[in-house]
CSV table of C-alpha atoms and ligand atoms in Angstrom, one decimal:
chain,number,residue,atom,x,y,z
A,1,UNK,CA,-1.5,-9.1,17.1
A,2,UNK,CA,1.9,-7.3,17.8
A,3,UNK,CA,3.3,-10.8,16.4
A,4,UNK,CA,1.8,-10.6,13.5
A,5,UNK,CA,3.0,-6.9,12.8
A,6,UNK,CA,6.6,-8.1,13.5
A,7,UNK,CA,6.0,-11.0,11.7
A,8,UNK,CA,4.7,-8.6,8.3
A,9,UNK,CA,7.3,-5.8,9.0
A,10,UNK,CA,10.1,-8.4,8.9
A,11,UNK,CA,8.8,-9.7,5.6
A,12,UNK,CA,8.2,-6.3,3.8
A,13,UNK,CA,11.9,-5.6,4.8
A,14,UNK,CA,13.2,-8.6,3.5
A,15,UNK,CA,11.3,-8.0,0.0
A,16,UNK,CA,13.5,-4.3,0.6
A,17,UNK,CA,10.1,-2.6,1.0
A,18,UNK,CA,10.8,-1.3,4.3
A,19,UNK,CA,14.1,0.3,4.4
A,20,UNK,CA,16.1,1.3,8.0
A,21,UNK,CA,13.5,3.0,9.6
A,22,UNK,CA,11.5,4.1,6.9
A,23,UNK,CA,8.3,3.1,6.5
A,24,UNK,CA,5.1,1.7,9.0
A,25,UNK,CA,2.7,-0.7,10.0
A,26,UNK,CA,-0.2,-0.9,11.7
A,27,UNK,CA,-3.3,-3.2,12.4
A,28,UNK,CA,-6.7,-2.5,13.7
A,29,UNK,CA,-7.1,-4.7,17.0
A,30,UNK,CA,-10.6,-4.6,18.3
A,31,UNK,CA,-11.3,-0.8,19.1
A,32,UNK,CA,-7.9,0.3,19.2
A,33,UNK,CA,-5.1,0.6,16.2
A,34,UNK,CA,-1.5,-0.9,17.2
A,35,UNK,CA,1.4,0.7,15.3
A,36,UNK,CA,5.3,0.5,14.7
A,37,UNK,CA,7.5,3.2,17.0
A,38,UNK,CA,8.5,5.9,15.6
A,39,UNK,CA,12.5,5.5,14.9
A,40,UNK,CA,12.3,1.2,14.7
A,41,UNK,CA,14.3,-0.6,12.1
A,42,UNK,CA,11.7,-2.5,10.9
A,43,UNK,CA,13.4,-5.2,10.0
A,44,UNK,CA,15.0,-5.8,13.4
A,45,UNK,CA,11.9,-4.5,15.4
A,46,UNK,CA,10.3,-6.8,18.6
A,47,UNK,CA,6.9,-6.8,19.8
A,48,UNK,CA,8.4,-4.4,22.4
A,49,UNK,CA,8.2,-1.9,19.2
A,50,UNK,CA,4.6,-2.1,18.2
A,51,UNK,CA,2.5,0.4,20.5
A,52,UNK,CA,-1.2,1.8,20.5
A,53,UNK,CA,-2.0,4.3,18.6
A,54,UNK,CA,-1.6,7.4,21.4
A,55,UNK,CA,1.6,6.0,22.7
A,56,UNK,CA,4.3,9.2,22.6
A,57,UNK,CA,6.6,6.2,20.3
A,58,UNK,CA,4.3,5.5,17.9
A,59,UNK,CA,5.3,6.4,14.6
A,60,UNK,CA,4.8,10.1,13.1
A,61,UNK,CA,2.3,9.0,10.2
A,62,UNK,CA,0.0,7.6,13.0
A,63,UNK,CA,-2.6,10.5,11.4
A,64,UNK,CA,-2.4,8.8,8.0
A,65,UNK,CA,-3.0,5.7,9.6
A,66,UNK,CA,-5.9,6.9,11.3
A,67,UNK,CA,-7.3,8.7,8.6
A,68,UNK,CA,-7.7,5.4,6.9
A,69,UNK,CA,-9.1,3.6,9.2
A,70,UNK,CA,-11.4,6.1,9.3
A,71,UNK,CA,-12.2,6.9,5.9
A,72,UNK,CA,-12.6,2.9,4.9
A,73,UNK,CA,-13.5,-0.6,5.7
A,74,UNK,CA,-9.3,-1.2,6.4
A,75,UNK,CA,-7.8,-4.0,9.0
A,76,UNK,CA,-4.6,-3.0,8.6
A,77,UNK,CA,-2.5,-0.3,6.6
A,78,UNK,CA,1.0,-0.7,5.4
A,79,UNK,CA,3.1,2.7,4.3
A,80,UNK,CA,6.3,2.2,2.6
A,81,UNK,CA,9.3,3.9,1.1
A,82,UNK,CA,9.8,1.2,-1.6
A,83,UNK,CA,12.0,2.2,-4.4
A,84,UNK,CA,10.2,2.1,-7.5
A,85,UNK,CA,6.8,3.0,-6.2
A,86,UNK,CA,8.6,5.9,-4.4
A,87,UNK,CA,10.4,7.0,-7.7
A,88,UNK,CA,7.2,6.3,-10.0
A,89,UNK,CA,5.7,9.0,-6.9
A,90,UNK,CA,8.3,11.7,-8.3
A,91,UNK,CA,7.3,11.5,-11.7
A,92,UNK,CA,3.5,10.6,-12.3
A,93,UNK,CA,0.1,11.5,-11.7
A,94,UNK,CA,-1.1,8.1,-11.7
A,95,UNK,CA,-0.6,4.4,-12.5
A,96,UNK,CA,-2.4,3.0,-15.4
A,97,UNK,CA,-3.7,0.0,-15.3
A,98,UNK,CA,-1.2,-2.0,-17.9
A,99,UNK,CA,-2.0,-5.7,-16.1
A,100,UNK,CA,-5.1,-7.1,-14.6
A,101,UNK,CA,-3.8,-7.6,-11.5
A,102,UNK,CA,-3.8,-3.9,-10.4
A,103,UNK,CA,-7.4,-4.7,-10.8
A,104,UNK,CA,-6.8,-6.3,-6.9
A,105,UNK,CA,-6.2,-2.6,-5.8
A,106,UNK,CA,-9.3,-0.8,-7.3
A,107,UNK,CA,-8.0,0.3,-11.2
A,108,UNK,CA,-5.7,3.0,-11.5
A,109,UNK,CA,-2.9,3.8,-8.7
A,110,UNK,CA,-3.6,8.0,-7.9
A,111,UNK,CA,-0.3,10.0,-6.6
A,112,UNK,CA,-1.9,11.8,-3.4
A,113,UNK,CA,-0.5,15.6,-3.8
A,114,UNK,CA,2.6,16.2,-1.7
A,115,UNK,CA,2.9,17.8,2.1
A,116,UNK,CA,5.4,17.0,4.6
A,117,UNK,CA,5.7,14.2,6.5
A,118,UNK,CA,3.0,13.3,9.5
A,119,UNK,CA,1.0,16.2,8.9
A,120,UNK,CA,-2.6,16.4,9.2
A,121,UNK,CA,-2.6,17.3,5.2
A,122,UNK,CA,-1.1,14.5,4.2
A,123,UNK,CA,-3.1,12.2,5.6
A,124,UNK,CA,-6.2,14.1,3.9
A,125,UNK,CA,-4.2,13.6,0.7
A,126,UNK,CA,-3.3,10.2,0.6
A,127,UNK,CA,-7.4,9.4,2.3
A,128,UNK,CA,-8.4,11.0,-1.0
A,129,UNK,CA,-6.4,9.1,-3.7
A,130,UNK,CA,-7.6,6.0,-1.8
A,131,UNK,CA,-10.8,6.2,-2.8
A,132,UNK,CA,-12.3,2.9,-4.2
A,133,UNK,CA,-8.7,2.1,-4.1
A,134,UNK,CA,-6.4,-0.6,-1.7
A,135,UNK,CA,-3.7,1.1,-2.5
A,136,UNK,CA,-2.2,4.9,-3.3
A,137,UNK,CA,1.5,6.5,-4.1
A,138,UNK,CA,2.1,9.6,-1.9
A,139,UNK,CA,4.2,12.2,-4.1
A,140,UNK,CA,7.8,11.9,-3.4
A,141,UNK,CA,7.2,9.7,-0.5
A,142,UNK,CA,6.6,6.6,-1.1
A,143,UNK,CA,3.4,4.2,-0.9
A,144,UNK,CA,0.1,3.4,1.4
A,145,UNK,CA,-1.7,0.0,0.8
A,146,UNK,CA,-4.6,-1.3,3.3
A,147,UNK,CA,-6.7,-5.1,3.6
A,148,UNK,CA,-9.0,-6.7,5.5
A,149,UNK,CA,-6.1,-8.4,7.4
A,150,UNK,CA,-2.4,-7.7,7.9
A,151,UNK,CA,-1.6,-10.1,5.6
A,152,UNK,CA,-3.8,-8.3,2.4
A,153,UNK,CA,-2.2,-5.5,3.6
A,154,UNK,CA,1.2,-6.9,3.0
A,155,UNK,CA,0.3,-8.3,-0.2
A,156,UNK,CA,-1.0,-5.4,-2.0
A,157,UNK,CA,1.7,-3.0,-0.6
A,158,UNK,CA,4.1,-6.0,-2.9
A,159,UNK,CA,1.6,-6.1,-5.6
A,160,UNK,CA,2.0,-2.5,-5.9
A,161,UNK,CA,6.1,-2.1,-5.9
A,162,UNK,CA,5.7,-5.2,-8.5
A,163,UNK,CA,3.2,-3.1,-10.7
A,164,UNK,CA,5.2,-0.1,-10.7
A,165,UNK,CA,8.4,-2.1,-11.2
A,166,UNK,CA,6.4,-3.6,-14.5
A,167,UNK,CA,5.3,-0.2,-16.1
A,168,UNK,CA,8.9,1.1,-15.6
A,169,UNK,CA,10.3,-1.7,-17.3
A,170,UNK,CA,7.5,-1.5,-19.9
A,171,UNK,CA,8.0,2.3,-20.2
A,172,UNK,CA,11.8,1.5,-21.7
A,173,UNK,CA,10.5,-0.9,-24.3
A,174,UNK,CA,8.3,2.3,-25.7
A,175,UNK,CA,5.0,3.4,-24.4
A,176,UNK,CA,2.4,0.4,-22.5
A,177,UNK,CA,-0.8,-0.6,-23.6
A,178,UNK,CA,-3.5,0.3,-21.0
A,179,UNK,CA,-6.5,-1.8,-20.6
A,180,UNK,CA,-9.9,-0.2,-21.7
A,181,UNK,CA,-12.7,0.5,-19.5
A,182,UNK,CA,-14.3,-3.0,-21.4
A,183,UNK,CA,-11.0,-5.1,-20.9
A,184,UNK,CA,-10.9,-4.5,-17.1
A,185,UNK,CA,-14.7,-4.6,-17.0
A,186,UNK,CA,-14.1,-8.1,-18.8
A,187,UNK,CA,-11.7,-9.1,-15.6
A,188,UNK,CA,-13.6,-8.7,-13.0
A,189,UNK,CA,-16.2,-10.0,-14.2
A,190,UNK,CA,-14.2,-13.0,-14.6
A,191,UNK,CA,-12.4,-12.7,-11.5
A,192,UNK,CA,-15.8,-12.8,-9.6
A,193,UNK,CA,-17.1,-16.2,-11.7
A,194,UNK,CA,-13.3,-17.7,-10.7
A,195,UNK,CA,-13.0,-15.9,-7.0
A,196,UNK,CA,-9.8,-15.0,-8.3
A,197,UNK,CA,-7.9,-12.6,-5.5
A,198,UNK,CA,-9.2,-15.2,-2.5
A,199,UNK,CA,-7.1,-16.5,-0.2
A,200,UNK,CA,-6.1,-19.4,-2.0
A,201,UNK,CA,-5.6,-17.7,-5.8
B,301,ZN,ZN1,7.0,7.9,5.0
């Protein structure tokens, strides 16, 4: 398990999602919750960096973490300062769904209300905006994204830097189409005759 955190902290840094030490990871393993230490490049880090979740090193937003594992049906969680999805957290209230793909992370992306860093608060915020949602911005922070596995985890944390990097780009050519209630009721219902979103779509 602390292989595969390396292994998904290494690739979220790579795709410049995970920044210096910004940023965390953690997995559920059995009854406990392994995270990245507080203060690890995470693109550099070693299994000798991945702790449980009451280890003094583990990382500052372990309460976050928690209060998702908590809160929902999560395997692992994956919180990032990503560029665009931390700029879109500056500026809006929510993410509209402009491409059926956000469809993969519950609809439209909510900005969990600002407090500071690894405070009990936070981590009340962002549980809330992740209602019925794999994925939230956290107002002038950054991002949270949760799977089943590590590996969902990863993916939607990408999926939602790539969605927000979209509506930006979209926002310059005038103002995006959303889809209706009907047009996204449409894809999923077609996503679930296809099992689009499995493993191997
Ligand atoms: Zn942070």
């Amino acid at each position: 398990m602390k292989a595969a955190v390396v292994e998904a902290c290494h690739r979220l840094a790579a795709e410049g999602l995970l920044i210096g030490t910004s940023g965390n990871v953690s997995v559920r393993d059995g009854d406990q919750v392994l995270v990245t230490a507080s203060g690890a490049v995470l693109g550099w880090i070693t299994e000798d960096d991945v702790v449980t979740a009451d280890d003094p090193r583990a990382t500052s937003e372990v309460a976050l973490h928690l209060a998702v594992y908590e809160a929902y049906d999560a395997g692992a969680v994956v919180h990032t300062h990503a560029p665009v999805s931390t700029a879109a957290s500056a500026v809006l209230d929510e993410v509209p769904v402009i491409h059926y793909q956000q469809l993969l992370l519950g609809g439209e992306i909510r900005v969990a209300p600002y407090a500071t860093f690894g405070t009990p608060e936070l981590a009340a915020n962002v549980k809330a905006a992740l209602d019925g949602r794999a994925a939230a911005l956290m107002a002038n922070h950054g991002s949270v994204a949760h799977g089943a596995t590590l590996h969902k985890a990863v993916e939607n944390a990408l999926l939602l830097e790539w969605l927000c990097t979209v509506y930006r780009d979209a926002l310059t050519f005038g103002q995006p189409r959303t889809l209706s209630p009907d047009e996204q009721e449409q894809v999923i219902r077609a996503a679930i005759e296809r099992n689009y979103g499995s493993e191997s779509s």
